[in-house]
Coordinates of C-alpha atoms in Angstrom, one line a residue:
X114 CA 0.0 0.0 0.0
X115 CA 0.8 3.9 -0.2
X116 CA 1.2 5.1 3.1
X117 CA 0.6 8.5 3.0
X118 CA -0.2 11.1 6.3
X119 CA -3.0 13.8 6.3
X120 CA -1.7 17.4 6.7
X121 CA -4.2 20.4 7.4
X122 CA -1.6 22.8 5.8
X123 CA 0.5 25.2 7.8
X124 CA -1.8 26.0 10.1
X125 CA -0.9 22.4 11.1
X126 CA 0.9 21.5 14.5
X127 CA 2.2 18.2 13.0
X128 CA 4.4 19.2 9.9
X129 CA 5.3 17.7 7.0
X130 CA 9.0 16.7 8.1
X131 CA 7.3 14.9 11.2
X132 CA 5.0 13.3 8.8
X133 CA 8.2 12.1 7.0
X134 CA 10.1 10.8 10.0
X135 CA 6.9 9.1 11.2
X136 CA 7.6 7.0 8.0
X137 CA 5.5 8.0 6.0
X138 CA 5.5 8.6 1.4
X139 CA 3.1 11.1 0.5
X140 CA 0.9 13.4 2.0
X141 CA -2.9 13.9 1.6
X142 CA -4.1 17.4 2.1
X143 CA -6.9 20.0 0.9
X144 CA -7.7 23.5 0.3
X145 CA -9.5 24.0 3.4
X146 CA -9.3 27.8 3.2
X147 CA -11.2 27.9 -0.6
X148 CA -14.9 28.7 0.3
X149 CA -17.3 25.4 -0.6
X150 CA -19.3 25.7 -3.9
X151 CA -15.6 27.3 -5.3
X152 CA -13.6 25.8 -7.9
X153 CA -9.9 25.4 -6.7
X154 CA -7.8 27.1 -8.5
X155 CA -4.3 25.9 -10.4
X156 CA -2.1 28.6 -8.3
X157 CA -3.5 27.8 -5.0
X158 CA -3.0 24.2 -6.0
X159 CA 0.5 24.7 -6.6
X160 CA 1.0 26.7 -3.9
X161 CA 0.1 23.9 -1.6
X162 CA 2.2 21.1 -3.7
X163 CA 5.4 23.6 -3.2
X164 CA 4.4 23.7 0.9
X165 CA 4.0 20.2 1.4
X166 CA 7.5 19.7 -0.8
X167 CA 9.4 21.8 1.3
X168 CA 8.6 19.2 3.6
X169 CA 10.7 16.1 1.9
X170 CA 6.9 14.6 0.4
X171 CA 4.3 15.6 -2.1
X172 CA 1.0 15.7 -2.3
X173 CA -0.8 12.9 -3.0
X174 CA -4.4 12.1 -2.9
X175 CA -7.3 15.3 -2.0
X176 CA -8.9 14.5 1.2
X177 CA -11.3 16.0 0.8
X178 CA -13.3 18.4 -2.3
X179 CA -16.1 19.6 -0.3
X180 CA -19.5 18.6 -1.7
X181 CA -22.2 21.8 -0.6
X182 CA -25.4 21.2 0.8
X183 CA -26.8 22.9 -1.9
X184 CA -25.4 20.1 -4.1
X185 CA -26.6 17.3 -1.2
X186 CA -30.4 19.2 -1.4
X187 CA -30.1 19.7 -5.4
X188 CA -31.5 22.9 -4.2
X189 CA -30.4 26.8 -4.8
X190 CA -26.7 27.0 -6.8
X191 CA -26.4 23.5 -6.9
X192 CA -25.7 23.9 -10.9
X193 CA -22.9 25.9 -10.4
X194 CA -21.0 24.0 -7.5
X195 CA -21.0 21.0 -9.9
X196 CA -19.6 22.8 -12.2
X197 CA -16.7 24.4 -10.0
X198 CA -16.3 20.9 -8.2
X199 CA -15.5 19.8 -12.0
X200 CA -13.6 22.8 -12.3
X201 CA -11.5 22.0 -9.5
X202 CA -10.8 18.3 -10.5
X203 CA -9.8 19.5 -14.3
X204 CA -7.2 22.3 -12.5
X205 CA -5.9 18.8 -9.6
X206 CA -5.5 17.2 -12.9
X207 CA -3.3 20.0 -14.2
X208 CA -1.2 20.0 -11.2
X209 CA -0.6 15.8 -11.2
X210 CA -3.1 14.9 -8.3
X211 CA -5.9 11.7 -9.7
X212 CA -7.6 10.6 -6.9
X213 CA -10.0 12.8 -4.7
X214 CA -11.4 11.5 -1.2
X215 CA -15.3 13.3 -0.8
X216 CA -18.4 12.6 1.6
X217 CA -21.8 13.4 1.4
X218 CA -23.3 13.2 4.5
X219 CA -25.9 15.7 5.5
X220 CA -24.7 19.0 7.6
X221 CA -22.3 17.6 9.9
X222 CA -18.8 15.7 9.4
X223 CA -17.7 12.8 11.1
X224 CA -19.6 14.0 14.7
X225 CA -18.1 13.2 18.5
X226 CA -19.3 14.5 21.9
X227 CA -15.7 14.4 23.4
X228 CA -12.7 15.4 21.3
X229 CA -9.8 14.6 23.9
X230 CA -11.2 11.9 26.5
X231 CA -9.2 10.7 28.9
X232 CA -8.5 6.6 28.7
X233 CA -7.9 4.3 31.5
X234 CA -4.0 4.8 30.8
X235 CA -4.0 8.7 30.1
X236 CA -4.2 8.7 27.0
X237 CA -6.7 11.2 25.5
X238 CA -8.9 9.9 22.5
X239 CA -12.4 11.3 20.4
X240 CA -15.2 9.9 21.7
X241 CA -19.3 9.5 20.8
X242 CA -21.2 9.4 24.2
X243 CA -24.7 8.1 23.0
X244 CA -26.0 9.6 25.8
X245 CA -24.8 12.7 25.8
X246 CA -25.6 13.5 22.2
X247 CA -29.2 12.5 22.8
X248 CA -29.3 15.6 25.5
X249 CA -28.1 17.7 23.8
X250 CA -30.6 17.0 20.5
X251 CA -33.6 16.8 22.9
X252 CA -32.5 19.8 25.8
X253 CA -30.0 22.3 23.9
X254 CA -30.8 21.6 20.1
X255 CA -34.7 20.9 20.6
X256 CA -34.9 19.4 17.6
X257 CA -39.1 18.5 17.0
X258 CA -39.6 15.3 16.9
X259 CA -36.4 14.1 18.4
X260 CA -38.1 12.7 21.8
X261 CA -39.5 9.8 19.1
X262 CA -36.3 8.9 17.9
X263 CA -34.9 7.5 21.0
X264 CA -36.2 4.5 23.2
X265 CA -37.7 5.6 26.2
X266 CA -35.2 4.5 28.7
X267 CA -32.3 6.5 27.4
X268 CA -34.8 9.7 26.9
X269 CA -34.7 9.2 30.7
X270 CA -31.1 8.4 31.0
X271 CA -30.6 12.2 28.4
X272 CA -32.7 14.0 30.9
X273 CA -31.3 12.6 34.1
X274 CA -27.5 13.7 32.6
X275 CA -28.7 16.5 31.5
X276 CA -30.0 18.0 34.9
X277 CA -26.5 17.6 36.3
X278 CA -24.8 19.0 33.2
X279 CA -22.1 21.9 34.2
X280 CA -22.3 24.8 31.6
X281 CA -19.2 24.1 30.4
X282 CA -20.1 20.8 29.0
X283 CA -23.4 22.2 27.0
X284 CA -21.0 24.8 25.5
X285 CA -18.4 21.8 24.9
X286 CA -21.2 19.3 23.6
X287 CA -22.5 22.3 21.5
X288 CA -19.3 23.0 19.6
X289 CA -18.2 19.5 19.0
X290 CA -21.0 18.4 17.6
X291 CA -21.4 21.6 15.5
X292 CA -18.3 21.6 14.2
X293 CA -17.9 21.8 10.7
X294 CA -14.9 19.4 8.3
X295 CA -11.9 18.5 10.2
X296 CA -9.2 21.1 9.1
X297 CA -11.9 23.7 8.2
X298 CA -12.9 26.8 10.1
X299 CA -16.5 26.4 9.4
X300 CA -18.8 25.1 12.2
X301 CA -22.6 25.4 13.5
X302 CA -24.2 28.1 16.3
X303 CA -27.6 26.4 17.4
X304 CA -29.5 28.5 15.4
X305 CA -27.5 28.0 12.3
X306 CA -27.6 24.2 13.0
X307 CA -31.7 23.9 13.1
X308 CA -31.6 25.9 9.9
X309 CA -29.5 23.6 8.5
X310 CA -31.5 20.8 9.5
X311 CA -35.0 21.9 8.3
X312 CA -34.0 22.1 5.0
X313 CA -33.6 18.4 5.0
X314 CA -37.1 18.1 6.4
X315 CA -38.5 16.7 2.9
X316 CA -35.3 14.7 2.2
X317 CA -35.0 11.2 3.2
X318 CA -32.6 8.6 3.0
X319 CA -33.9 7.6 -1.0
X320 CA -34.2 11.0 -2.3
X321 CA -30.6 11.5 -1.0
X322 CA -29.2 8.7 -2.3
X323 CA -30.4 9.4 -5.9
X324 CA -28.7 12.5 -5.3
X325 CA -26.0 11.4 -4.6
X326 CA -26.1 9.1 -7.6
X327 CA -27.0 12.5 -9.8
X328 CA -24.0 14.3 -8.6
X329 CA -22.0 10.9 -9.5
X330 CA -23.5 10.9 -12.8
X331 CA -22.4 14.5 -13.2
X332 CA -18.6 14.6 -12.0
X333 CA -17.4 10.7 -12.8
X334 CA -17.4 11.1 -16.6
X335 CA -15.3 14.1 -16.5
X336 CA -13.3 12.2 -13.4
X337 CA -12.5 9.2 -16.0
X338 CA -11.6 11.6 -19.4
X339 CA -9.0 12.8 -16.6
X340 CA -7.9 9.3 -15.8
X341 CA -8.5 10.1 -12.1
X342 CA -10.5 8.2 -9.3
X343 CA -13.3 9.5 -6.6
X344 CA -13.4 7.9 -3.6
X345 CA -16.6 8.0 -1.5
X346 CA -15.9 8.3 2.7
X347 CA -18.6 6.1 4.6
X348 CA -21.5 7.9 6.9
X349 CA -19.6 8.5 10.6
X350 CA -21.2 7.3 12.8
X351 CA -23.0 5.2 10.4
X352 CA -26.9 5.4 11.3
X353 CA -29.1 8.9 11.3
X354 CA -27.9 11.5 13.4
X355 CA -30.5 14.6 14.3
X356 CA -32.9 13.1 11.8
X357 CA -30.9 13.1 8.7
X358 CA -30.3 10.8 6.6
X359 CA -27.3 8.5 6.0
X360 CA -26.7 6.3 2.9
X361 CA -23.5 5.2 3.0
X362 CA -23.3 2.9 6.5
X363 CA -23.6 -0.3 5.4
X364 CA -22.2 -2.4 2.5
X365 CA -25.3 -2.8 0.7
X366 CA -25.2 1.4 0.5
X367 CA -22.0 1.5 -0.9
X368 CA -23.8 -1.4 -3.5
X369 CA -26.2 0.5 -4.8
X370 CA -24.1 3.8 -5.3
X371 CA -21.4 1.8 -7.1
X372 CA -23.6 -0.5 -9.5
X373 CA -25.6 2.6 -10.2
X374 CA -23.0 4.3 -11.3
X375 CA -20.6 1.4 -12.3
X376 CA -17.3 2.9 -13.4
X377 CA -14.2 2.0 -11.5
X378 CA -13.5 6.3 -11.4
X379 CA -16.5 6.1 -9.0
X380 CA -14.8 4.3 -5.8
X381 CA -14.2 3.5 -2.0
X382 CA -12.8 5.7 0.7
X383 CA -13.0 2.0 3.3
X384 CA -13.0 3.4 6.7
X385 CA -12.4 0.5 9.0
X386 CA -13.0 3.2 12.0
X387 CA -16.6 5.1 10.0
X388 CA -17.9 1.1 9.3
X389 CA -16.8 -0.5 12.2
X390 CA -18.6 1.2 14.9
X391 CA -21.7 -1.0 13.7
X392 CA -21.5 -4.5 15.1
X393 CA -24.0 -5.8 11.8
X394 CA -20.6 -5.0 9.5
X395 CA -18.3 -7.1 9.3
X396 CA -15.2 -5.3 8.0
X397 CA -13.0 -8.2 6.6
X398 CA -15.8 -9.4 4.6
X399 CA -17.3 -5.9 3.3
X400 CA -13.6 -4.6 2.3
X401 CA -13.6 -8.1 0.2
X402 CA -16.2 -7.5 -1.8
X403 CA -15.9 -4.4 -2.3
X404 CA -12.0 -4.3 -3.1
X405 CA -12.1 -3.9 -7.0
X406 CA -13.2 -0.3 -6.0
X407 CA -11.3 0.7 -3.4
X408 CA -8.8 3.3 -3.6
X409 CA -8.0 4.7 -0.5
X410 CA -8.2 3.1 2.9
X411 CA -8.3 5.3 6.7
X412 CA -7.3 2.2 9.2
X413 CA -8.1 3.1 12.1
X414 CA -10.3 1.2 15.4
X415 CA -12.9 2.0 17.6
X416 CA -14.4 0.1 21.0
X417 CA -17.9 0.1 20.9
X418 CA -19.2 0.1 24.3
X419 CA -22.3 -2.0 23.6
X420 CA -23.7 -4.1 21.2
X421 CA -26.6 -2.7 19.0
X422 CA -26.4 0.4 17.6
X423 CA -26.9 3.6 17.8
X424 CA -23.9 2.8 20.8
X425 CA -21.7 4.9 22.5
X426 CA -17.9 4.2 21.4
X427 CA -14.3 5.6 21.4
X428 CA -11.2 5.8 19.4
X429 CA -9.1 2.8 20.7
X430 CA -5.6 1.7 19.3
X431 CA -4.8 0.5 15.5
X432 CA -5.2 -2.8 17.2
X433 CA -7.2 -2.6 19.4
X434 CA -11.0 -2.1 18.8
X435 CA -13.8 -4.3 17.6
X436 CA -12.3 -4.4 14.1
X437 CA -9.5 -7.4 13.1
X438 CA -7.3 -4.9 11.2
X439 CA -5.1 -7.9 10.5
X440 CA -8.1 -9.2 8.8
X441 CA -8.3 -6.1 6.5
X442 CA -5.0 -5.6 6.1
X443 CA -4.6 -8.7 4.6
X444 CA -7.8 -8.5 2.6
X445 CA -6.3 -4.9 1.0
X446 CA -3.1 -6.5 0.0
X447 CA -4.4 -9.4 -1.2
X448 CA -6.4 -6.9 -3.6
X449 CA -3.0 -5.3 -5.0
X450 CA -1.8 -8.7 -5.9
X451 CA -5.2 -9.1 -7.8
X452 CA -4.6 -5.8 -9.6
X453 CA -1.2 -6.6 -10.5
X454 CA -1.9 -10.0 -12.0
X455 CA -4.9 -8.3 -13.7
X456 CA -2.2 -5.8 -15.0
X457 CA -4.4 -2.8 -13.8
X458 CA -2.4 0.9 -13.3
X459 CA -3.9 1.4 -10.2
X460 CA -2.9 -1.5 -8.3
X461 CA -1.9 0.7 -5.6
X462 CA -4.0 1.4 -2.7
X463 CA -3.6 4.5 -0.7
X464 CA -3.4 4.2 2.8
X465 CA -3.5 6.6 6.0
X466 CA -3.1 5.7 9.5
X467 CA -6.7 7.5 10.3
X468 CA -7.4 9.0 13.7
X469 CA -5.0 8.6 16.8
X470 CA -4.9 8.4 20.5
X471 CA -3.1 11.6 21.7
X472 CA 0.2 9.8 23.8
X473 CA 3.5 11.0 25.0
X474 CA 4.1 14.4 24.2
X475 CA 0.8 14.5 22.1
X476 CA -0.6 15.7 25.2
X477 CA 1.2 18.9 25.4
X478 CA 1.4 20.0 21.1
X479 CA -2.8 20.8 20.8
X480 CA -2.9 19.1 17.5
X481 CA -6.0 19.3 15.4
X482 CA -8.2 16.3 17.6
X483 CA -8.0 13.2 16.2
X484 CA -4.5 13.9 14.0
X485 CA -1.5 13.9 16.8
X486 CA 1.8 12.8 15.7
X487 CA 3.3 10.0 17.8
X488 CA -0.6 8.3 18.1
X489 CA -0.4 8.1 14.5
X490 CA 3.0 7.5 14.3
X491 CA 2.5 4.7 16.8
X492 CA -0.9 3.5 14.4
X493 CA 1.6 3.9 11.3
X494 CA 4.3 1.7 12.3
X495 CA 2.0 -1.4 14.0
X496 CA 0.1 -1.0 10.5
X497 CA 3.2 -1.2 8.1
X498 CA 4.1 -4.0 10.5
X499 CA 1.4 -6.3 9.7
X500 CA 1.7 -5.5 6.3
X501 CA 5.2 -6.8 5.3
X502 CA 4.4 -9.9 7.6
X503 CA 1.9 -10.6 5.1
X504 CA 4.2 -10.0 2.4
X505 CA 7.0 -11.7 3.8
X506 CA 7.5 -15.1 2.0
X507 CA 7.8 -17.2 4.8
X508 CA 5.5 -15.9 7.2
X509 CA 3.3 -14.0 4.6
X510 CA 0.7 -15.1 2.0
X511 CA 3.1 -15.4 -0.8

């Protein structure tokens, strides 16, 4: 696989040079600073391939092209943020970048109570508290309807944590679940939340998939004339969050997206951490089936903290977690061998050590939550470690 490390751009606490000396070959970055529904220009482009070179790597894969809500609704200047979303992959193109990481779930990112939760050991690591979020979506949010999306007992168990609940942690709850893409300065006040939300009122999980599956139909031709490859991230945490929809939480979603537009430019972002916090997926299995589409994998782990889902779960260590990331690994290299005999370009998979339990002197640097240095570092090495096991002839599956 390509390992390669996410960088946020210089506003970034981990640089570059520690991505290198973490061991890692590329870098995957993004124009966070270019408003969404705005092509990306050539200059700004280059601008960022010269600061991540200045670094000892280059830049690699886009993580990620933001896709608008106006695009997600197919409402307002929809038209014309397809067209500067195609603008932008024609001018990535240009610069020698073929393969862009996007998402397309509703109003918020990948969404935790807790950004730096303290573990049994000290460690701090990003954390979804079930019961926390439900308080805040039926007390602070008071989102209609949201008393019927929850089973009664943990209605009670919302109120009862929410009677005790300092100040501080409303405020905290508040912006971390409002917060916008990681690496972006973008982010949610309660009232600009709920508008958000209502105008997905009249959308549900079908009328979002099919536009999904319109946008698709728009950008993957001019994605393929280019020779370059779109890679859809999975819904995180994968089930509906303040009523909205999600469509791409289960294998069967990423199914239908793929067959309906069946092109291998239309692809797989495989998040072992956004899939596996559903005990009905079984990872090793889903990233099997799926491979011949998969072009960029985020290995990471979480612990769920009960079966079922919606659940309450943490970051935990690369190895750690409910997910066999041996399992996976093997399953992704296994795929590159495939591709190779096959004779196929692209035989490469990307690969980032996603996510990261802040350890050592993570604790003291502030680094954007969820992207510390020596946790991924740490993630990064055991990962690379499995890997040439596997590909070692004695011990591997040569």
């Amino acid at each position: 696989m390509r390992h390669i490390w996410r960088w946020f751009g210089p506003i970034d606490k981990v640089s570059v040079r520690d991505a290198a000396q973490a061991g890692a070959q590329g870098i995957v970055s993004a124009l966070h600073h270019v408003p969404t529904g705005s092509a990306w220009t050539f200059e700004e482009i280059r601008k960022r391939q010269d600061e991540v070179r200045a670094g000892g790597l280059d830049w690699e894969l886009v993580e990620s092209i933001p896709v608008s809500e106006s695009i997600k609704t197919m409402t307002g200047d929809w038209k014309a943020h397809i067209g500067a979303w195609k603008e932008s992959l024609r001018q990535l193109a240009k610069a020698g970048i073929s393969t862009v990481c996007y998402n397309f779930m509703p109003v918020l990112d990948w969404t935790r109570t807790d950004l730096r939760w303290e573990t049994a050991d000290g460690a701090r690591a990003m954390r979804f508290d079930l019961v926390d979020f439900i308080a805040f979506d039926i007390h602070v949010l008071q989102r209609p309807g949201a008393l019927e999306d929850y089973p009664p007992q943990l209605v009670e168990a919302a109120r009862e944590r929410f009677t005790g609940m300092p100040q501080e942690k409303i405020a905290a709850l508040s912006r971390n679940i409002g917060a916008g893409l990681p690496g972006s300065s973008d982010g949610y006040s309660i009232g600009e939340l709920r508008t958000a939300l209502a105008r997905y009122d009249d959308i549900g999980a079908d009328a979002l998939r099919d536009n999904l599956i319109d946008f698709l139909s728009e950008v993957v031709p001019v994605a393929e004339k280019l020779e370059m490859r779109l890679c859809a991230h999975g819904d995180d945490p994968p089930w509906p969050l303040l009523g909205l929809p999600r469509i791409l939480s289960t294998e069967q979603d990423y199914v239908r997206v793929l067959d309906a537009v069946d092109r291998n430019a239309n692809g797989v972002t495989f998040c072992t951490g956004s899939l596996g916090a559903r005990p009905d997926n079984d990872l090793p299995t889903i990233v099997k089936r799926l491979a011949p589409r998969i072009h960029f994998a985020h290995l990471r782990n979480v612990r769920r903290e009960s079966e079922g889902y919606p659940c309450s779960f943490f970051e935990d260590q690369h190895l750690d977690g409910n997910t066999d990331m041996v399992a996976v690994v093997a399953q992704l290299v296994s795929e590159e061998r495939r591709r190779m005999a096959e004779g196929r370009t692209d035989h490469q998979i990307f690969m980032r050590p996603d996510h990261g339990q802040e350890i050592l002197d993570d604790l003291t640097r502030c680094a954007q939550p969820g992207y510390p240095a020596i946790g991924r570092l740490k993630g990064l090495a055991e990962l690379r470690g499995i890997e040439q096991t596997l590909s070692h002839p004695e011990f591997g599956m040569n």
